[in-house]
Short mmCIF file of C-alpha atoms and ligand atoms in Angstrom, two decimals:
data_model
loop_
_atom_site.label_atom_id
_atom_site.label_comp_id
_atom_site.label_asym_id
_atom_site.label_seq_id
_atom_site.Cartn_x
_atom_site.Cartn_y
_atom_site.Cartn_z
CA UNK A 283 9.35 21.35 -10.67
CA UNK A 284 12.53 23.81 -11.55
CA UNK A 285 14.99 24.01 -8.94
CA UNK A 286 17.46 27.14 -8.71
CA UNK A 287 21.04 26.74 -7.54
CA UNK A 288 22.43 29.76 -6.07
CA UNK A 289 25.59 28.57 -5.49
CA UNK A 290 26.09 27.57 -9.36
CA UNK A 291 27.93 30.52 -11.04
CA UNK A 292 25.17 29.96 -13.91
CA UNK A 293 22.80 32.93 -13.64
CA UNK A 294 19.69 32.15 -12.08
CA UNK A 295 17.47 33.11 -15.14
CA UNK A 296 19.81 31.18 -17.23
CA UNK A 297 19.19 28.06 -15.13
CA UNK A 298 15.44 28.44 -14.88
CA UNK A 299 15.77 28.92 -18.82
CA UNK A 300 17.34 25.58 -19.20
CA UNK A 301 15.56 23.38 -17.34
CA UNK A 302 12.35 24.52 -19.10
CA UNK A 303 13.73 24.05 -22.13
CA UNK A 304 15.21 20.62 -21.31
CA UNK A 305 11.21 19.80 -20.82
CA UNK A 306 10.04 20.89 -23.54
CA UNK A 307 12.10 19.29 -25.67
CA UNK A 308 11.80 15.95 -23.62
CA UNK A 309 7.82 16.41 -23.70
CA UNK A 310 7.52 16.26 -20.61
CA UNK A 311 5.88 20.15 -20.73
CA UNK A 312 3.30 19.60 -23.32
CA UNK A 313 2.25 21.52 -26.18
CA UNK A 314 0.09 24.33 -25.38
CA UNK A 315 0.50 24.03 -21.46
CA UNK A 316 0.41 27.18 -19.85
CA UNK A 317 3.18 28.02 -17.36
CA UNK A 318 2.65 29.74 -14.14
CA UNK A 319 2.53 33.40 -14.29
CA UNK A 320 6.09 35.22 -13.92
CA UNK A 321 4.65 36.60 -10.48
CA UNK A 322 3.65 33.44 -9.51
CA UNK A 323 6.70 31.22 -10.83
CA UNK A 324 8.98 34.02 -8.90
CA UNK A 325 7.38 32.89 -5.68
CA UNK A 326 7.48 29.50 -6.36
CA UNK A 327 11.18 29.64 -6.71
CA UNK A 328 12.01 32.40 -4.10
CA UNK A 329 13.12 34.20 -6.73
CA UNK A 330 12.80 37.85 -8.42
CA UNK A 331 10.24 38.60 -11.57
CA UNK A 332 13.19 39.76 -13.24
CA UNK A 333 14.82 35.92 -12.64
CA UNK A 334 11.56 34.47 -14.39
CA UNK A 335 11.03 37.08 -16.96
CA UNK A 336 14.29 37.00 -18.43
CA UNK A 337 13.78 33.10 -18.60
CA UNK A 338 10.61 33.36 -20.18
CA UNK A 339 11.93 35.83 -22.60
CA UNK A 340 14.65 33.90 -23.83
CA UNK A 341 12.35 30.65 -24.22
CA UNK A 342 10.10 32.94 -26.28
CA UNK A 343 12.51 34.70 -27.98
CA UNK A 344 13.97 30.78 -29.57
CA UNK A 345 10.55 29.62 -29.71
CA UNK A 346 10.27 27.52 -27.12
CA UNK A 347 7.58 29.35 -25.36
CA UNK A 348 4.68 31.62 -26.71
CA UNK A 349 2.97 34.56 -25.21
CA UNK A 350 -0.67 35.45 -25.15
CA UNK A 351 -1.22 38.94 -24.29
CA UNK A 352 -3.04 38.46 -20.87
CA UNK A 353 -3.35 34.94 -20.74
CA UNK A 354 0.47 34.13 -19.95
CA UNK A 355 3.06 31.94 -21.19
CA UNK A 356 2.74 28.68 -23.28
CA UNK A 357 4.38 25.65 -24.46
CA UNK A 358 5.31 25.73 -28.35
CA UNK A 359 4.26 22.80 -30.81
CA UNK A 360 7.68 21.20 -31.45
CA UNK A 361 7.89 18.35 -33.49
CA UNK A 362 9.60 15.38 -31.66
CA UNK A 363 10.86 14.11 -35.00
CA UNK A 364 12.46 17.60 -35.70
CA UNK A 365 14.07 17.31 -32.04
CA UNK A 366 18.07 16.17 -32.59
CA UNK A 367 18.75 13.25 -30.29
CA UNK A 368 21.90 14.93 -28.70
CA UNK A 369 19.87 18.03 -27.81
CA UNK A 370 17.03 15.19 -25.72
CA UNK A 371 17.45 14.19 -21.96
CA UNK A 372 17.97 10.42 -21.89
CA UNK A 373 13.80 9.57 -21.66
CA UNK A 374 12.95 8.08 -18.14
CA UNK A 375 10.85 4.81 -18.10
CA UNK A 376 6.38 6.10 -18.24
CA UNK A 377 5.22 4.70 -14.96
CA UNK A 378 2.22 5.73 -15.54
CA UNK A 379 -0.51 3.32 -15.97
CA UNK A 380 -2.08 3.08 -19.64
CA UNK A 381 -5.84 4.39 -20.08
CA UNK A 382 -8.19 2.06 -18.37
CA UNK A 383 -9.28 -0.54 -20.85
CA UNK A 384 -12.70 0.24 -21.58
CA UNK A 385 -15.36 -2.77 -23.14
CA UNK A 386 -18.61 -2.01 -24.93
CA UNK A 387 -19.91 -5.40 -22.78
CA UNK A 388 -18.55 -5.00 -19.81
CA UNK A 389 -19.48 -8.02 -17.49
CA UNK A 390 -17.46 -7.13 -14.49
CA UNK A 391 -19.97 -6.91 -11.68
CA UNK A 392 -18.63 -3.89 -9.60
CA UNK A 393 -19.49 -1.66 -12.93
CA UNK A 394 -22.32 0.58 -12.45
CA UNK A 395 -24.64 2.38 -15.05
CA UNK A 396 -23.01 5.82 -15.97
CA UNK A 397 -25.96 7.01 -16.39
CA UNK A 398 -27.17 6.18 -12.94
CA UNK A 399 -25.04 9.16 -11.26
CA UNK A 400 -27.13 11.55 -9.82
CA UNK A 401 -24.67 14.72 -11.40
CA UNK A 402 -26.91 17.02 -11.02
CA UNK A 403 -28.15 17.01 -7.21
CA UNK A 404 -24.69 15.88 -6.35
CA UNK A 405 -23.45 18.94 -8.16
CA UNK A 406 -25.66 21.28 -6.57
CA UNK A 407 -24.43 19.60 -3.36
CA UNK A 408 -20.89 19.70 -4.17
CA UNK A 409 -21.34 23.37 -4.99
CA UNK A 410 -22.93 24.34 -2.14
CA UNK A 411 -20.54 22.79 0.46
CA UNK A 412 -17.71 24.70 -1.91
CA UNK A 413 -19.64 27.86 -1.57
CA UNK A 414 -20.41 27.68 2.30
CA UNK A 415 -18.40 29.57 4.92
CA UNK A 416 -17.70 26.88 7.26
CA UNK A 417 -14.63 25.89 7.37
CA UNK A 418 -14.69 23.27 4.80
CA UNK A 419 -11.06 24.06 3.55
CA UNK A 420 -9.56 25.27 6.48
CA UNK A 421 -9.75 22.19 8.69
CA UNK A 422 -9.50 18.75 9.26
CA UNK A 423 -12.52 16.32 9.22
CA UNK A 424 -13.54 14.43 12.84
CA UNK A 425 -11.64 11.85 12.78
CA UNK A 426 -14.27 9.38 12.81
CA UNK A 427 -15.79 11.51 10.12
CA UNK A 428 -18.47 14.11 10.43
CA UNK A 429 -20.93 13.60 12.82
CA UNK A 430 -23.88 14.75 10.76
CA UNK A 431 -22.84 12.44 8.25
CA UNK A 432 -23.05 9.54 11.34
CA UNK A 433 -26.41 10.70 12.64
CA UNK A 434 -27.69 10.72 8.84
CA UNK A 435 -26.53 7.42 8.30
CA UNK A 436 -27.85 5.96 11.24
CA UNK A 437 -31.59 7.21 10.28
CA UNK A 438 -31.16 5.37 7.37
CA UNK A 439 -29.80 2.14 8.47
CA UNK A 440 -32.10 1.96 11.33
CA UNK A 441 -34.82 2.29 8.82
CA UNK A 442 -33.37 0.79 6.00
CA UNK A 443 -31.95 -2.11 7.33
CA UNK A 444 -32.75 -2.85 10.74
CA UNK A 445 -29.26 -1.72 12.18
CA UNK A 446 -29.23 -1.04 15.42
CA UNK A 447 -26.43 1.85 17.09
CA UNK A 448 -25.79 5.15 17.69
CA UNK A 449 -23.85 7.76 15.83
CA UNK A 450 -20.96 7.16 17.96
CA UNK A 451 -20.43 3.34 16.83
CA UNK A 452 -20.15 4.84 13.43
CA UNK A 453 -16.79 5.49 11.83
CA UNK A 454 -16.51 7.02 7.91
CA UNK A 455 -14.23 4.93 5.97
CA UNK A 456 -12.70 4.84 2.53
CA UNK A 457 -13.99 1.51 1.37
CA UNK A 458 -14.25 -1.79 2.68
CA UNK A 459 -9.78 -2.10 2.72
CA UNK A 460 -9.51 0.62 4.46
CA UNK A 461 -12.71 -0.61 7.18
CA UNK A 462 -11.39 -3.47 7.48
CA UNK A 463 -7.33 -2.56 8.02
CA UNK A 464 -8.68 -0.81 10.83
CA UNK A 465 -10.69 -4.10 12.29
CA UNK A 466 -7.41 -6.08 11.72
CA UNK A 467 -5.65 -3.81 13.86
CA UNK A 468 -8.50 -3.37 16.22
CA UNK A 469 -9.11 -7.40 17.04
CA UNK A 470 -5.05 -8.40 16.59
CA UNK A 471 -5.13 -8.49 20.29
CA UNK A 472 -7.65 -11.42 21.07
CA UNK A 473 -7.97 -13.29 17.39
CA UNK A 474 -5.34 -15.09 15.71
CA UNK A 475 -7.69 -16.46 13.06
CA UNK A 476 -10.75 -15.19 10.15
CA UNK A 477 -12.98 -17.48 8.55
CA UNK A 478 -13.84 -16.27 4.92
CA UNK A 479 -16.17 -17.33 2.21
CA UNK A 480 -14.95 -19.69 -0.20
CA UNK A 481 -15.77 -18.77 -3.02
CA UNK A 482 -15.78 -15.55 -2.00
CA UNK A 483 -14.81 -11.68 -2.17
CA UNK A 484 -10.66 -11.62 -2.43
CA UNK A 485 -9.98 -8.41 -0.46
CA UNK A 486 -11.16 -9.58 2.81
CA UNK A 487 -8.88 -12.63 2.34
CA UNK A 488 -6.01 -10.99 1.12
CA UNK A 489 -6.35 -8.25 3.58
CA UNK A 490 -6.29 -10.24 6.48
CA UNK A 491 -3.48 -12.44 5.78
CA UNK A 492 -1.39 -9.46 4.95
CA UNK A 493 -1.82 -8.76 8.72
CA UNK A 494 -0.64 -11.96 9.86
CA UNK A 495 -4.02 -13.66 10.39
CA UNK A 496 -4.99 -17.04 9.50
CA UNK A 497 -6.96 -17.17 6.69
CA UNK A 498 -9.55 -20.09 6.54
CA UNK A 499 -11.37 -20.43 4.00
CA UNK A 500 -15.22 -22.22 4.35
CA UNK A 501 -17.44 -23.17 2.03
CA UNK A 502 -20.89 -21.92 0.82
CA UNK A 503 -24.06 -24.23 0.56
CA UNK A 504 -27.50 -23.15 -0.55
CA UNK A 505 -28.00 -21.08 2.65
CA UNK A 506 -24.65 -19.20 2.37
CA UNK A 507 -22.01 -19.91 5.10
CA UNK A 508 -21.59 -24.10 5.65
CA UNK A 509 -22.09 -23.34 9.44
CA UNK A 510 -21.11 -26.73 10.53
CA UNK A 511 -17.33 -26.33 8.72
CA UNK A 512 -16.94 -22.87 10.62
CA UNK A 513 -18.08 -24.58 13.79
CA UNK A 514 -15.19 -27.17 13.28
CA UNK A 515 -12.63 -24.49 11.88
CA UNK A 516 -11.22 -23.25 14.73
CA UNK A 517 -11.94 -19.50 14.11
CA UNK A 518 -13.53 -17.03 16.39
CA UNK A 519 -13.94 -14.72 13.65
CA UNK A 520 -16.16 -14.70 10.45
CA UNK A 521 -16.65 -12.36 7.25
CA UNK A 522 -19.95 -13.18 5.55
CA UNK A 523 -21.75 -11.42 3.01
CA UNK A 524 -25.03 -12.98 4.55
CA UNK A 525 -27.62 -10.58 2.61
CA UNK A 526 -26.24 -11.21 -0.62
CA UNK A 527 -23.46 -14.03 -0.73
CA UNK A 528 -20.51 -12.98 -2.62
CA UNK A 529 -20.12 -14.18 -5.58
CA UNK A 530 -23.03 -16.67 -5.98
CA UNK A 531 -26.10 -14.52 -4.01
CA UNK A 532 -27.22 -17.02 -1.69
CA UNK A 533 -29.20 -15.28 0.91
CA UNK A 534 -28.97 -16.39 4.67
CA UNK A 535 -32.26 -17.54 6.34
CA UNK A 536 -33.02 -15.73 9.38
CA UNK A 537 -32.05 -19.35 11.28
CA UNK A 538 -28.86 -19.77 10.15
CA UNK A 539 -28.30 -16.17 11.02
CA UNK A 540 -29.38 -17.40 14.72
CA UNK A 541 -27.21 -19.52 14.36
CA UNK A 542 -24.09 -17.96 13.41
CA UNK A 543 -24.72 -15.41 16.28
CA UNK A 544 -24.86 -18.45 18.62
CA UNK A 545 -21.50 -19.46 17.29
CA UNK A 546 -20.24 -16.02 18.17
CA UNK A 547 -21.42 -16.18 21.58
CA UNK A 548 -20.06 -19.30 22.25
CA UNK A 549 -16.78 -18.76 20.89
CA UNK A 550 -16.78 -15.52 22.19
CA UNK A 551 -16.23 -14.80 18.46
CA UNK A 552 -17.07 -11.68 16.09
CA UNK A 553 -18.76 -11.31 12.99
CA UNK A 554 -17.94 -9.26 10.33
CA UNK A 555 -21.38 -8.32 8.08
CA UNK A 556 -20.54 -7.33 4.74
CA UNK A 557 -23.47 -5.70 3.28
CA UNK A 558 -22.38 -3.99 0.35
CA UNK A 559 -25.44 -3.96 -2.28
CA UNK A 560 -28.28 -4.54 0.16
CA UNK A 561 -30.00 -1.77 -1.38
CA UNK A 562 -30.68 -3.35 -4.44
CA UNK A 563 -33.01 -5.78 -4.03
CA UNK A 564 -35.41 -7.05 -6.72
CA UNK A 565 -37.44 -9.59 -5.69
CA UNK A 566 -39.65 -9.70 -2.36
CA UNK A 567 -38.91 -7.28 0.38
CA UNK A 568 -34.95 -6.11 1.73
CA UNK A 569 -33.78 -8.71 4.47
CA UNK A 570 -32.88 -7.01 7.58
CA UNK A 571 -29.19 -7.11 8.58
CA UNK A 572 -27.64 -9.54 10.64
CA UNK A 573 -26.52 -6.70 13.34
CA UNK A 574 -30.13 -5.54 13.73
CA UNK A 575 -30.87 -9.30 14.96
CA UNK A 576 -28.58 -8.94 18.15
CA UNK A 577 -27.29 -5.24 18.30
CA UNK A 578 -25.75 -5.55 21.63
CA UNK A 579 -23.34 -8.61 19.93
CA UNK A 580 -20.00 -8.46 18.93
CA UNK A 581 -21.02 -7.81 15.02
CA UNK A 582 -18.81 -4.83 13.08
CA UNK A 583 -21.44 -3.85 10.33
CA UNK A 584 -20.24 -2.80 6.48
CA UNK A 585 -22.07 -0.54 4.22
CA UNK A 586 -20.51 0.94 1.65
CA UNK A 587 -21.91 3.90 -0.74
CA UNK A 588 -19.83 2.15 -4.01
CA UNK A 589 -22.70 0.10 -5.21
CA UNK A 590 -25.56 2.37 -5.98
CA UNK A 591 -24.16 5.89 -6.09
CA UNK A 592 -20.41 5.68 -7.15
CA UNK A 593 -17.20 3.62 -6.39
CA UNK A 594 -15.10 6.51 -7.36
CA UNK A 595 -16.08 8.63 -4.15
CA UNK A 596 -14.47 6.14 -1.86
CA UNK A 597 -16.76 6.87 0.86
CA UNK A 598 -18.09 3.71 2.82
CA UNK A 599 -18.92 3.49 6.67
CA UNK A 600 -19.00 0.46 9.27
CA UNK A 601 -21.07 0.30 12.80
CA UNK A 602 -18.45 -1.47 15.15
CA UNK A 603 -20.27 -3.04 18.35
CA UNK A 604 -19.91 -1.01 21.72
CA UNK A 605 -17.35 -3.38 23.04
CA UNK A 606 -14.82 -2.37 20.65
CA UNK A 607 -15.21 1.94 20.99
CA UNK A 608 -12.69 1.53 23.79
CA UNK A 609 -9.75 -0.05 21.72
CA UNK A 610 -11.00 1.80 18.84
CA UNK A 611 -10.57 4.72 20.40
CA UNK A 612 -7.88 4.24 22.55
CA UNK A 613 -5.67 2.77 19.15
CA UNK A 614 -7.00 5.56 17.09
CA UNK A 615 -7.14 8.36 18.84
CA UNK A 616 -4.37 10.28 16.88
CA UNK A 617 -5.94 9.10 13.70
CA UNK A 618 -7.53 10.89 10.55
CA UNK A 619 -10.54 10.48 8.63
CA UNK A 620 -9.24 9.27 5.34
CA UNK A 621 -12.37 10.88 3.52
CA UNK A 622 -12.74 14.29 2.56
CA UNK A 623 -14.41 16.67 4.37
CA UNK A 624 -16.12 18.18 0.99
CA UNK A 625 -17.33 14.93 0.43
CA UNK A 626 -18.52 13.60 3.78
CA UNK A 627 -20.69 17.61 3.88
CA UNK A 628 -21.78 17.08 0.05
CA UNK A 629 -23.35 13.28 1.65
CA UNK A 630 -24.96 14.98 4.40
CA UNK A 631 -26.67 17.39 2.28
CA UNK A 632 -27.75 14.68 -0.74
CA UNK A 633 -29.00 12.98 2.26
CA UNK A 634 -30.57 15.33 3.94
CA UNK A 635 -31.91 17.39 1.06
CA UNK A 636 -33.78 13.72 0.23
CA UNK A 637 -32.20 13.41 -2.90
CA UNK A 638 -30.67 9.53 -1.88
CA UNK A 639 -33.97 8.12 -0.98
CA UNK A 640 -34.74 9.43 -4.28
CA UNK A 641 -31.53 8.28 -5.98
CA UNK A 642 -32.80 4.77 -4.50
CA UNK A 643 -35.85 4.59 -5.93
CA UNK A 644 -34.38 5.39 -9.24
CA UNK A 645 -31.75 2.93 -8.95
CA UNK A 646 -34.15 0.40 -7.50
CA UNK A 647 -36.01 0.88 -11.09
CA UNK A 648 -33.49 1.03 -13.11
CA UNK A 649 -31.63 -1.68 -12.65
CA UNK A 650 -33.86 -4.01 -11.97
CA UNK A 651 -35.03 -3.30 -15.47
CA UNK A 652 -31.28 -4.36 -16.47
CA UNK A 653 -31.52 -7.74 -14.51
CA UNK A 654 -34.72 -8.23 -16.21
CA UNK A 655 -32.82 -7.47 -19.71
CA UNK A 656 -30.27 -10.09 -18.44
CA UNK A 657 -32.32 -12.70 -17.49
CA UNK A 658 -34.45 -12.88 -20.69
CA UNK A 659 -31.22 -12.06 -22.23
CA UNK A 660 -29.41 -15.89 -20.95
CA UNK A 661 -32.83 -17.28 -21.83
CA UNK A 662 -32.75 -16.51 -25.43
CA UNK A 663 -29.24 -17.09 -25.86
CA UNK A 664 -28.92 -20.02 -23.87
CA UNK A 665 -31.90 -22.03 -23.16
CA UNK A 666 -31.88 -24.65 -21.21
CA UNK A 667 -27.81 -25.18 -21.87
CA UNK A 668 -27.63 -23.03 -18.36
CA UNK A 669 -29.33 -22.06 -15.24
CA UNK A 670 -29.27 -18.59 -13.19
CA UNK A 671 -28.04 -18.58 -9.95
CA UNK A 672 -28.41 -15.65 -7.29
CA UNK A 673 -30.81 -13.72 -8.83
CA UNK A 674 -32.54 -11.16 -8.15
CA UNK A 675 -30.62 -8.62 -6.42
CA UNK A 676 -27.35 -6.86 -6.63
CA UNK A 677 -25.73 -5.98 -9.49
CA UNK A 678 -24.87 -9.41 -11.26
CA UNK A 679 -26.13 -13.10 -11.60
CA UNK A 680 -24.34 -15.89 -12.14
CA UNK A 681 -24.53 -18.27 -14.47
CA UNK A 682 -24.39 -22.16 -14.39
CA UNK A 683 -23.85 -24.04 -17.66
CA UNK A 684 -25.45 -27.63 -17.30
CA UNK A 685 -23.46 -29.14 -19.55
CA UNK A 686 -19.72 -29.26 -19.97
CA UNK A 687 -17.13 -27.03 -18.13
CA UNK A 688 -15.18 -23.72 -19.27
CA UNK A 689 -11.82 -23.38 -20.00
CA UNK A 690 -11.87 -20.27 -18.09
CA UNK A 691 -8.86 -18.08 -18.76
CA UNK A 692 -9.02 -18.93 -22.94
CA UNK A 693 -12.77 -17.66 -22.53
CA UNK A 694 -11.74 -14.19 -20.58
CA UNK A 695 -9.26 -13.81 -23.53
CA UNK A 696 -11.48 -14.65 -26.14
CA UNK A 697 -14.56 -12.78 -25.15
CA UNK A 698 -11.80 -9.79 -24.42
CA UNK A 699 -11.04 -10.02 -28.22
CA UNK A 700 -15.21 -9.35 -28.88
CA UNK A 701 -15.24 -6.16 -26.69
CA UNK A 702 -16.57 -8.41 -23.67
CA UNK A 703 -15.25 -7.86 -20.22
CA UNK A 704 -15.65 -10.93 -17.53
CA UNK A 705 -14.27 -11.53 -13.99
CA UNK A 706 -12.92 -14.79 -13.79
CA UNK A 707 -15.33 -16.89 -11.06
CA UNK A 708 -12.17 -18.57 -10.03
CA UNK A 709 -10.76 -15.52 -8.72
CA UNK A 710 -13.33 -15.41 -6.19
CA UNK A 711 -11.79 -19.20 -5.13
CA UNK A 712 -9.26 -19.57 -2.52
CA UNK A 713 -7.25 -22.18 -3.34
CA UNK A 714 -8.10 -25.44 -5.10
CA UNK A 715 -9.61 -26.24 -8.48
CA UNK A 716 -12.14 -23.27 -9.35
CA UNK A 717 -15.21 -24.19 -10.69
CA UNK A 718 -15.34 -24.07 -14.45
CA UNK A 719 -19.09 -24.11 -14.74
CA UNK A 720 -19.53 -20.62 -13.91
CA UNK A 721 -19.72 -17.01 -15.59
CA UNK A 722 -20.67 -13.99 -13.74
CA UNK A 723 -22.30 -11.72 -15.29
CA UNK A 724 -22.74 -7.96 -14.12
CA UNK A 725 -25.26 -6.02 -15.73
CA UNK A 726 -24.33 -2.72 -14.19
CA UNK A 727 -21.61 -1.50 -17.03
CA UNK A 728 -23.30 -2.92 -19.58
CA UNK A 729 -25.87 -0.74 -21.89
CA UNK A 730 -29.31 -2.03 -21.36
CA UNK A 731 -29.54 -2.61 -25.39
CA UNK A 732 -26.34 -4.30 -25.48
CA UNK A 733 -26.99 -6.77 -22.88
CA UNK A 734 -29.11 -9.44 -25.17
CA UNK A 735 -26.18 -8.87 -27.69
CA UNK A 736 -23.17 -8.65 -25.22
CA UNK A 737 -24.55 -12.02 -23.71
CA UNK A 738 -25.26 -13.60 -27.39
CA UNK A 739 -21.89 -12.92 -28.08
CA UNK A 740 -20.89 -15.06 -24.97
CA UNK A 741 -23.01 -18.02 -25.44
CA UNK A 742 -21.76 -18.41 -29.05
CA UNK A 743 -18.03 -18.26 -27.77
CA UNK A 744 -19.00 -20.77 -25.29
CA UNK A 745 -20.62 -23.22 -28.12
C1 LIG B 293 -18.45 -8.12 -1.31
C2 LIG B 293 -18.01 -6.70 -1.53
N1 LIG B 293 -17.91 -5.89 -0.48
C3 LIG B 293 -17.50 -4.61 -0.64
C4 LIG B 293 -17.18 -4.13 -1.90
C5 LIG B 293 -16.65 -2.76 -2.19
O1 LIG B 293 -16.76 -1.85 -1.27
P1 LIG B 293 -15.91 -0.51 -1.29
O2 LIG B 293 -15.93 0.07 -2.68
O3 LIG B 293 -16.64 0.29 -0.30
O4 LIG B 293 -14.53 -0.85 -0.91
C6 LIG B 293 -17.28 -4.95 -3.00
C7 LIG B 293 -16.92 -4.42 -4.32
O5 LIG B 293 -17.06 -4.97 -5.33
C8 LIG B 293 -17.70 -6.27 -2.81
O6 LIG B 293 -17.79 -7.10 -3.85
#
């Protein structure tokens, strides 16, 4: 950004001249950038085309700049080394963040197959919406996000999964954090304390403490949620992952689920149903949600879009129960939709246009042929030295070693050093001494050839 004084007795050309070149030689213009058009630059800075022109002149002229005849102005090649020290602005500190690290086995289990993205439809989508005439720059988004994108989404979660509510229960979010700041804020008035799975997903844990809840965390037993410990916590509020227990997969029987909805009743608690991946489900048929079980019940519903089609988007949605719309409305009336409005109208079309149902089906194929790949994979490499735990849906397993414990953190670093990426289990832990036992294993980043080697690689490391 170039900022003209016109109270400095340096001519205004002359500053504009300066401060480029102070940039270029810093390199913090780089080489071959094109700079705004004189006409354009001039408005930028409230300024005349003469002002710029001269600038860009002078910069030419000493070979800081170069012209292309109809293409505009660009920044030289100047060698750094070449650059004397006295002539460079004192360098300011990089913030920014080095290139993600990338892994050829990447084990983390929120990675998904590259290859999966629809481009194409969602192109054609994108395109469209970009094309259209209606108003999809020029204003805001509903604040509780589009309400074809609502009525779309509640076709397919009545169908899908058994969720029960109108369009008006549900609100467009960013991602789970961003869901789930808004249920902190929502339920601050009547709960004081969330029960969360232990192990289990950080963010929900971290999120709520930050607003001043108390964080208890419960442990998980081979139907999910240990009921009986959240019936003696002294919560009235409960996260699960019930369809697909984060980390370890546990599903939860359709009596426990009773259950837990008793609890609520009684406790005139709420339930929180994460259910992030339900769509991928290998084995037997997709288990209907918890809110579809007793719709009229104080359960807040989240779905998010990050797990199949793309984490990137940041487009998720939750179904809050009808005796929250009052609050939620009454607390966020003045709020906006934090998702785009060219995304939210690209959804409803992919949607609508059929292309997710088919996106699904793909998916559904697809990577179950990768947790296939995975499980013969930990079979060859490691026998009977370990058993698989939460299979078959989702996009990781986990694995148990029968014999002998992990030093976790050396193995992270170690396997980092072969080009293999893993998510320590303990972070999933909330406090206490992590189990040591444990490796999970996503299959979603990781090339369906490379998995048998990727995992190989692992269990020799591990030896
Ligand atoms: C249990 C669970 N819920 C939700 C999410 C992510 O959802 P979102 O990307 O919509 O924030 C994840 C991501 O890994 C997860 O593990």
């Amino acid at each position: 950004m170039f900022i003209l004084n016109t109270n400095d007795s340096t001519p205004l050309y002359r500053q504009l001249y300066q401060q480029i070149r102070d940039q270029v030689l810093a390199g913090e213009l780089p080489a071959h950038s094109r700079l705004p058009s004189i006409r354009d630059m001039a408005v930028e800075l409230a300024a005349s085309r003469n002002t710029v022109e001269g600038a860009y002149q002078e910069l030419c002229a000493e070979g800081y700049l170069y012209g292309k005849s109809r293409s505009g102005y660009f920044v030289s090649d100047i060698d750094p080394e070449l650059v004397s020290s006295t002539q460079l602005v004192p360098p300011q500190q990089d913030l920014r963040p080095g290139p993600a690290e990338s892994y050829r086995y990447d084990f983390h289990p929120a990675r998904l197959d590259p290859q999966s993205f629809p481009s194409s439809a969602w192109r054609k989508c994108l395109i469209e919406c970009l094309r259209s005439d209606s108003g999809t720059f020029s204003r805001y988004s509903e604040p509780q996000g589009e309400w074809g994108l609502r009525r779309t989404l509640q076709y397919y979660l009545e169908r899908s999964r058994g969720v029960r509510c109108s369009p008006d229960q549900i609100v467009i979010c960013s991602g789970l954090q961003q869901g789930l700041d808004v249920v902190a804020q929502l339920i601050r008035e009547r709960h004081v304390s969330v029960a969360t799975e232990n192990p289990g997903y950080h963010l929900p844990r971290d999120l709520f403490r930050n607003h001043g809840f108390k964080v208890v965390p419960i442990g998980i037993g081979p139907d999910g949620l240990d009921l009986d410990a959240l019936t003696s916590s002294a919560c009235t509020v409960a996260y699960i992952t019930p369809s697909h227990q984060m980390p370890l997969g546990q599903v939860m029987p359709v009596a426990n689920r009773l259950e837990l909805i008793s609890w609520a009743k009684k406790m005139e608690g709420l339930i929180i149903e994460d259910d992030y991946d339900s769509e991928l489900r290998y084995v037997g048929r997709p288990i209907s949600s918890l809110q579809g079980l007793y719709p009229q019940g104080d359960i807040i519903y989240q779905g998010t879009f990050s797990k199949v089609f793309s984490p990137a988007l940041r487009l998720s949605y939750m179904v809050l129960p009808r005796t929250l719309l009052h609050d939620y409305h009454r607390l966020f009336r003045n709020y906006l939709c934090p998702v785009p409005l060219l995304i939210q109208r690209a959804m409803i079309l992919f949607m609508e246009r059929g292309h997710w149902e088919q996106h699904l089906r793909r998916c559904r194929i697809y990577y179950r042929k990768k947790h296939g790949a995975m499980l013969k994979a930990i079979e060859q490499s490691f026998g009977s030295s370990a058993r698989v735990i939460g299979q078959g849906a989702g996009l990781h397993v986990v694995l148990e070693l029968t014999d002998g414990l992990i030093d976790e953190a050396g193995l992270v670093e170690r396997a980092k050093q072969k080009g293999c990426r893993l998510l320590p289990v303990s972070d999933f832990y909330a406090s206490g001494s992590p189990e040591t036992n444990k490796l999970l294993l996503g299959f979603g980043g990781v090339d369906m050839d490379d998995i048998p080697h990727g995992v190989q690689i692992l269990s020799t490391l591990i030896k």
